[in-house]
Amino acid sequence: MRNLLMLSLIVLSIHAHAKFVQGTVYDHKGFALEGVVVWEKGTMNRTKTDVNGFYSIEVNGDQSILEFMHEDYVFADKKVGNRKVLDIQLRLKPEPTEDLEEAVVERSYRSAKLNATGAVSRALASPTAGMYMSYDQGYYHNTEEYATIHENGFKKVLDDALSTFSIDVDAASYSNMRRFINNGQLPPKDAVRIEEMINYFGYDYKNPTGKDPFSINTEVAKAPWNEKHLIAQIGLQGKKIELDNLPASNIVFLLDVSGSMSAPNKLPLLKSAFKLLVNELRPQDKVSIVVYAGAAGLVLEPTDGNDKKKIMEALDKLQAGGSTAGGAGIELAYRTAKENYVEGGNNRVVLATDGDFNVGASSNASMERLIEQKRNEGVFLTVLGFGMGNYKDSKMEILADKGNGNYAYIDNMKEAKKVLVNEFGGTMFTIAKDVKIQVEFNPAVVQAYRLIGYENRLLNDEDFNDDKKDAGELGSGHTVTALYEIIPVGVNSEFVKDIDPLKYQSNDQKVTSTTDELLTVKFRYKDPDGEKSKLITKIVGNEIGRSSDNLDWSMAVAGFGMLLRDSEYKNDLNYANVLSLAKSAKGSDEFGYRAEFIELVDLASRMNARQ
């Protein structure tokens, strides 16, 4: 009996110290490595990395040692310590002719220790040398920056019948959120922009058939998180232009090669990602490369798209080091683009960085002023974010929003392929600019409404007709989706609040007797080289039908975002509801993006349950 009691106490003690460790395994070139066996030494606890190089394993405690094994790579092991996240890069096994000296190099790079400031030092070597990165919860200094988001609330139609905003095709928030969850953390609330999560996915909207560059698709159904409320979906489908019919491109790669870009998921991943883009170039396209660290420089003069070897060799030569003069880099990149401007063509700067500018113009305000000056030069902007720890999302969002641009976050090669290959036309070729949406709600049937997401894209009502006001761009084949949550007339709701009667004007307002219309939505857009906007109007009827997979999927993604943000409007929504809705609406999933979303929801649910 005593032995049994002692055994029970030992088991309980072990269980009390058990914890989960998660991370990503990279190969010798900085790519995510699938199929690595991760084993807790001396136990039967083991797992394998997935297609994104990600693993998650429960270990017995801080003294546990993780072993990493792959048939093509040198064996590595690492003590867990107080870490919850442990990333590691494996070294390719040496050729049989190599001598023992290689093993000494391997061991030297596995002996990185904490530096004097307490931050984790990284052993960095040539692309063929081994290294690991580990992020200690107690020591790792996270300086990531996200703009504050104040969630849109309900507005009474009798007080505010118009809702005006700019479209947003960015999807950076989704892949950044995925990075957090795959690293074993729920993302910060301000890192979650629901509209970008929704617009990460394509939808089965009708293709445009008229002279306008996009079709308009609308649908209304009951809200899954509140059966008394409705969801109105507004979807745009951009016209897809075949690659052979796209205009010639003048592209300037603006690449951050400062010291902060040395990690495997920064410059090494950047170079591999841009090689995918180079492979999509045509002979009539031209590419220049501008780099910046302590200063900016042109490292590749304009080069024809069919000279891929020369472009890739220039990429291969890039090394990280120095401070970050982002402002100087932007100035040189735009000057290079203007010097090689193609009339009627696609003139674009593609900026790749972690956003950690620290020399010259570097504040959010100064970067906003700089990029606003450049957007009127006829050059579009694509912003690609890389890395973690010092990632400046707020700065890159400003650059894309204010610079006639789009913004994506590249956390692995699969995302690079999505943005730069699968969605090449949408990322690189604009078919409509300054696209604005204005919705007028019918007070006879709508008591109150709220726009889900788009908090940083809201416009004043008068901005809709002002062609000087900047708005978002739509790329070839892109879809854009917006959701409104609606409280119908007659529904008692805690979210509808009254104000005191006005003293100097009448509170009596005449309301239309028309009840067969729910809302009217208006769109304004300009041609890519145009200055005068065009207007489209569509009436949405007061008809509530059975929701399509398009609407169900977008509501599932919105619901997931509301849970991650702990929205006050989520009502009784939970992760199980989101999973059920997403699984039922998965539909066609050519590239596996929707299946991955379902996995992320499941992971987030488990993490939330442990908190």
Coordinates of C-alpha atoms in Angstrom, one line a residue, residues 84-403:
K84 CA 7.5 27.1 -24.3
V85 CA 8.6 27.8 -27.9
L86 CA 11.7 26.2 -29.3
D87 CA 12.6 26.7 -33.0
I88 CA 15.6 24.9 -34.5
Q89 CA 17.4 24.8 -37.8
L90 CA 19.0 21.5 -38.8
R91 CA 22.2 21.1 -40.7
L92 CA 22.4 18.9 -43.8
K93 CA 24.4 15.7 -43.3
P94 CA 27.9 16.1 -44.7
E95 CA 29.0 14.3 -47.8
P96 CA 31.0 11.1 -47.1
T97 CA 34.3 12.9 -48.1
E98 CA 33.9 15.6 -45.4
D99 CA 36.0 15.2 -42.3
L100 CA 35.5 15.5 -38.6
E101 CA 36.0 19.3 -38.7
E102 CA 32.4 19.6 -39.9
A103 CA 31.1 18.0 -36.7
V104 CA 33.1 20.5 -34.6
V105 CA 31.5 23.4 -36.6
E106 CA 28.1 21.8 -35.9
R107 CA 28.8 21.6 -32.1
S108 CA 30.0 25.2 -32.0
Y109 CA 26.8 26.5 -33.4
R110 CA 24.8 24.5 -31.0
S111 CA 26.5 26.2 -28.0
A112 CA 24.9 29.7 -28.3
K113 CA 24.3 31.2 -24.9
L114 CA 22.4 34.2 -23.5
N115 CA 24.2 37.5 -24.2
A116 CA 24.9 40.2 -21.6
T117 CA 21.5 41.8 -22.0
G118 CA 19.6 38.6 -21.4
A119 CA 18.2 38.4 -24.9
V120 CA 18.7 35.1 -26.7
S121 CA 21.7 35.2 -29.0
R122 CA 21.5 33.3 -32.3
A123 CA 24.3 31.3 -33.9
L124 CA 24.3 32.6 -37.5
A125 CA 26.5 31.1 -40.2
S126 CA 26.5 30.5 -43.9
P127 CA 23.4 29.0 -45.5
T128 CA 24.9 25.5 -45.1
A129 CA 25.9 25.8 -41.5
G130 CA 23.6 24.6 -38.7
M131 CA 21.9 26.9 -36.2
Y132 CA 19.1 27.0 -33.8
M133 CA 16.8 29.8 -32.6
S134 CA 15.1 29.5 -29.2
Y135 CA 12.8 32.0 -27.7
D136 CA 12.9 32.0 -23.9
Q137 CA 9.7 33.2 -22.3
G138 CA 11.7 34.7 -19.4
Y139 CA 14.3 36.4 -21.5
Y140 CA 13.1 37.0 -25.1
H141 CA 12.3 40.7 -25.6
N142 CA 9.3 41.0 -27.9
T143 CA 9.0 44.5 -29.5
E144 CA 6.2 43.7 -32.1
E145 CA 3.9 46.7 -32.7
Y146 CA 0.2 46.6 -33.7
A147 CA -2.1 49.6 -34.1
T148 CA -5.0 49.7 -31.6
I149 CA -8.3 48.6 -32.9
H150 CA -11.5 49.9 -31.5
E151 CA -14.2 47.4 -32.6
N152 CA -17.1 48.9 -34.6
G153 CA -20.3 49.1 -32.5
F154 CA -23.9 49.3 -33.5
K155 CA -25.3 52.5 -35.0
K156 CA -29.0 53.4 -35.0
V157 CA -30.2 54.0 -38.5
L158 CA -32.3 56.9 -37.5
D159 CA -29.2 58.6 -36.2
D160 CA -26.7 57.4 -38.8
A161 CA -28.1 55.8 -41.9
L162 CA -24.9 55.8 -43.9
S163 CA -21.8 53.6 -43.5
T164 CA -18.8 54.4 -45.7
F165 CA -15.5 52.6 -45.9
S166 CA -12.6 51.7 -48.2
I167 CA -12.1 48.1 -49.4
D168 CA -9.2 46.1 -48.0
V169 CA -7.6 43.3 -49.9
D170 CA -4.8 42.8 -47.4
A171 CA -4.5 39.4 -45.8
A172 CA -1.4 39.9 -43.5
S173 CA -3.4 39.6 -40.3
Y174 CA -4.5 36.1 -41.1
S175 CA -1.1 34.6 -41.8
N176 CA 0.4 36.5 -38.8
M177 CA -2.4 35.1 -36.6
R178 CA -1.5 31.6 -38.0
R179 CA 2.1 32.2 -37.0
F180 CA 1.1 32.9 -33.4
I181 CA -1.1 29.9 -33.1
N182 CA 1.4 27.6 -34.7
N183 CA 4.0 28.9 -32.2
G184 CA 1.7 27.9 -29.3
Q185 CA 0.2 31.4 -28.5
L186 CA -3.1 33.1 -29.1
P187 CA -2.4 36.3 -31.0
P188 CA -2.7 39.8 -29.4
K189 CA -6.2 41.2 -29.9
D190 CA -4.9 44.1 -32.0
A191 CA -3.1 41.7 -34.3
V192 CA -6.5 40.4 -35.4
R193 CA -8.1 42.3 -38.2
I194 CA -11.3 40.4 -39.0
E195 CA -11.7 41.8 -42.6
E196 CA -8.2 40.6 -43.5
M197 CA -9.0 37.1 -42.1
I198 CA -12.2 37.0 -44.2
N199 CA -10.4 38.3 -47.3
Y200 CA -7.6 35.7 -47.0
F201 CA -9.9 33.3 -48.7
G202 CA -11.4 33.3 -52.2
Y203 CA -15.2 32.9 -52.6
D204 CA -17.4 31.5 -55.4
Y205 CA -18.8 34.8 -56.6
K206 CA -20.0 35.4 -60.1
N207 CA -17.4 36.7 -62.6
P208 CA -18.0 40.2 -64.0
T209 CA -19.6 40.3 -67.4
G210 CA -20.1 44.0 -68.1
K211 CA -17.7 46.9 -68.6
D212 CA -17.0 47.3 -64.9
P213 CA -13.9 45.4 -63.5
F214 CA -15.8 43.6 -60.8
S215 CA -19.1 41.9 -60.1
I216 CA -21.3 42.7 -57.0
N217 CA -22.7 39.8 -55.0
T218 CA -25.0 40.2 -52.0
E219 CA -26.8 37.8 -49.6
V220 CA -28.7 38.0 -46.3
A221 CA -29.2 35.4 -43.6
K222 CA -29.5 34.9 -39.8
A223 CA -26.4 35.5 -37.7
P224 CA -25.0 32.3 -36.3
W225 CA -24.1 34.0 -32.9
N226 CA -27.5 35.7 -32.5
E227 CA -30.6 34.3 -34.1
K228 CA -32.4 37.6 -33.7
H229 CA -29.8 39.4 -35.8
L230 CA -29.1 39.3 -39.5
I231 CA -25.9 39.2 -41.5
A232 CA -25.7 41.0 -44.9
Q233 CA -22.8 40.0 -47.1
I234 CA -21.4 42.3 -49.8
G235 CA -18.9 40.6 -52.1
L236 CA -16.8 41.9 -55.0
Q237 CA -15.2 39.6 -57.6
G238 CA -12.5 41.2 -59.6
K239 CA -12.1 40.4 -63.3
K240 CA -9.3 37.9 -63.8
I241 CA -6.9 38.9 -66.6
E242 CA -4.9 36.1 -68.1
L243 CA -1.1 36.5 -67.6
D244 CA -0.4 36.8 -71.3
N245 CA -2.8 39.8 -71.5
L246 CA -1.4 41.7 -68.5
P247 CA 0.6 44.8 -69.3
A248 CA 4.4 44.9 -69.1
S249 CA 5.8 45.3 -65.6
N250 CA 8.5 47.7 -64.2
I251 CA 9.1 46.2 -60.7
V252 CA 11.5 47.4 -58.1
F253 CA 12.3 44.9 -55.3
L254 CA 13.0 46.9 -52.2
L255 CA 14.7 44.5 -49.8
D256 CA 15.6 45.0 -46.1
V257 CA 19.1 43.6 -45.5
S258 CA 19.7 45.1 -42.1
G259 CA 21.0 43.1 -39.2
S260 CA 17.5 42.4 -37.9
M261 CA 16.8 40.4 -41.0
S262 CA 19.4 37.7 -40.3
A263 CA 17.1 35.0 -38.8
P264 CA 16.1 32.0 -41.0
N265 CA 12.5 33.2 -41.3
K266 CA 13.6 36.6 -42.5
L267 CA 16.3 37.2 -45.2
P268 CA 16.8 33.5 -46.1
L269 CA 13.0 33.0 -46.4
L270 CA 12.7 36.3 -48.3
K271 CA 15.3 35.3 -50.9
S272 CA 13.6 31.9 -51.5
A273 CA 10.2 33.6 -51.7
F274 CA 11.4 36.2 -54.3
K275 CA 12.8 33.4 -56.5
L276 CA 9.2 32.2 -56.8
L277 CA 8.2 35.6 -58.0
V278 CA 11.1 35.8 -60.5
N279 CA 9.9 32.5 -62.0
E280 CA 6.6 34.2 -62.9
L281 CA 8.2 37.1 -64.8
R282 CA 7.8 37.4 -68.6
P283 CA 10.4 38.6 -71.1
Q284 CA 8.7 42.0 -71.4
D285 CA 8.9 42.6 -67.6
K286 CA 11.8 44.3 -66.0
V287 CA 13.2 44.0 -62.4
S288 CA 15.5 46.2 -60.4
I289 CA 16.7 45.5 -56.9
V290 CA 17.3 48.2 -54.2
V291 CA 18.5 47.2 -50.8
Y292 CA 18.8 49.1 -47.6
A293 CA 20.6 48.7 -44.2
G294 CA 22.5 51.6 -42.8
A295 CA 22.2 53.2 -46.3
A296 CA 20.3 52.4 -49.5
G297 CA 21.8 51.1 -52.8
L298 CA 20.9 49.8 -56.2
V299 CA 22.4 46.3 -56.5
L300 CA 20.6 45.3 -59.8
E301 CA 20.0 47.6 -62.7
P302 CA 16.7 47.1 -64.6
T303 CA 16.9 43.5 -65.9
D304 CA 14.7 41.7 -68.4
G305 CA 12.3 39.1 -66.8
N306 CA 13.8 36.3 -69.0
D307 CA 17.3 36.8 -67.5
K308 CA 16.2 34.9 -64.4
K309 CA 19.7 33.6 -63.6
K310 CA 21.1 37.1 -63.3
I311 CA 18.2 38.2 -61.0
M312 CA 18.6 35.1 -58.8
E313 CA 22.3 35.5 -58.5
A314 CA 21.8 39.0 -57.2
L315 CA 19.4 37.7 -54.6
D316 CA 21.8 35.0 -53.6
K317 CA 24.5 37.5 -52.8
L318 CA 22.4 39.4 -50.3
Q319 CA 23.6 39.3 -46.7
A320 CA 22.2 40.9 -43.5
G321 CA 23.9 43.5 -41.4
G322 CA 23.7 47.0 -40.2
S323 CA 20.9 49.4 -39.1
T324 CA 17.7 50.1 -41.0
A325 CA 17.3 53.2 -43.1
G326 CA 13.9 52.4 -44.5
G327 CA 13.1 55.9 -45.6
A328 CA 16.2 56.2 -47.7
G329 CA 15.3 52.8 -49.3
I330 CA 11.8 53.9 -50.2
E331 CA 13.2 57.2 -51.8
L332 CA 15.6 55.3 -54.0
A333 CA 13.1 52.6 -54.9
Y334 CA 10.5 55.0 -56.1
R335 CA 13.1 57.1 -58.0
T336 CA 14.3 53.9 -59.7
A337 CA 10.7 53.0 -60.6
K338 CA 10.1 56.5 -62.1
E339 CA 13.3 56.5 -64.1
N340 CA 12.1 53.2 -65.8
Y341 CA 8.4 54.1 -65.9
V342 CA 6.3 52.1 -68.4
E343 CA 3.4 54.1 -69.8
G344 CA 0.2 52.0 -69.5
G345 CA 2.2 49.3 -67.7
N346 CA 2.4 47.9 -64.2
N347 CA 4.8 50.1 -62.2
R348 CA 5.3 48.7 -58.7
V349 CA 7.6 48.7 -55.8
V350 CA 7.7 45.4 -53.8
L351 CA 8.9 46.1 -50.3
A352 CA 10.1 43.1 -48.1
T353 CA 10.9 43.9 -44.5
D354 CA 10.2 43.2 -40.8
G355 CA 9.3 47.0 -40.6
D356 CA 11.9 47.7 -37.9
F357 CA 13.1 51.0 -39.4
N358 CA 15.6 52.9 -37.1
V359 CA 17.5 55.3 -39.2
G360 CA 16.2 58.5 -40.8
A361 CA 12.4 58.7 -41.4
S362 CA 11.2 55.9 -39.2
S363 CA 8.2 56.9 -37.1
N364 CA 4.7 55.9 -38.2
A365 CA 3.8 59.5 -38.9
S366 CA 6.9 60.3 -40.9
M367 CA 6.5 57.1 -43.0
E368 CA 2.9 58.0 -43.7
R369 CA 3.9 61.4 -45.0
L370 CA 6.6 60.0 -47.1
I371 CA 4.5 57.3 -48.7
E372 CA 1.6 59.7 -49.4
Q373 CA 4.0 61.8 -51.4
K374 CA 5.0 58.8 -53.5
R375 CA 1.5 57.4 -54.2
N376 CA 0.7 60.2 -56.7
E377 CA 3.6 59.2 -58.9
G378 CA 1.7 56.4 -60.6
V379 CA 3.7 53.7 -58.8
F380 CA 1.8 51.0 -56.8
L381 CA 3.2 49.3 -53.7
T382 CA 3.2 45.7 -52.4
V383 CA 4.4 45.2 -48.8
L384 CA 5.6 41.8 -47.7
G385 CA 6.3 41.3 -44.0
F386 CA 8.8 38.7 -42.6
G387 CA 9.9 37.6 -39.2
M388 CA 8.9 37.7 -35.6
G389 CA 9.9 39.3 -32.3
N390 CA 10.6 42.8 -33.6
Y391 CA 7.8 42.8 -36.3
K392 CA 6.3 46.2 -36.9
D393 CA 2.9 45.4 -38.3
S394 CA 1.5 48.9 -37.7
K395 CA 4.2 50.6 -39.8
M396 CA 3.7 48.2 -42.8
E397 CA -0.1 48.5 -42.7
I398 CA 0.3 52.3 -42.9
L399 CA 2.7 51.9 -45.9
A400 CA 0.2 49.7 -47.8
D401 CA -2.9 51.7 -46.9
K402 CA -1.4 55.1 -47.7
G403 CA 0.7 54.0 -50.7

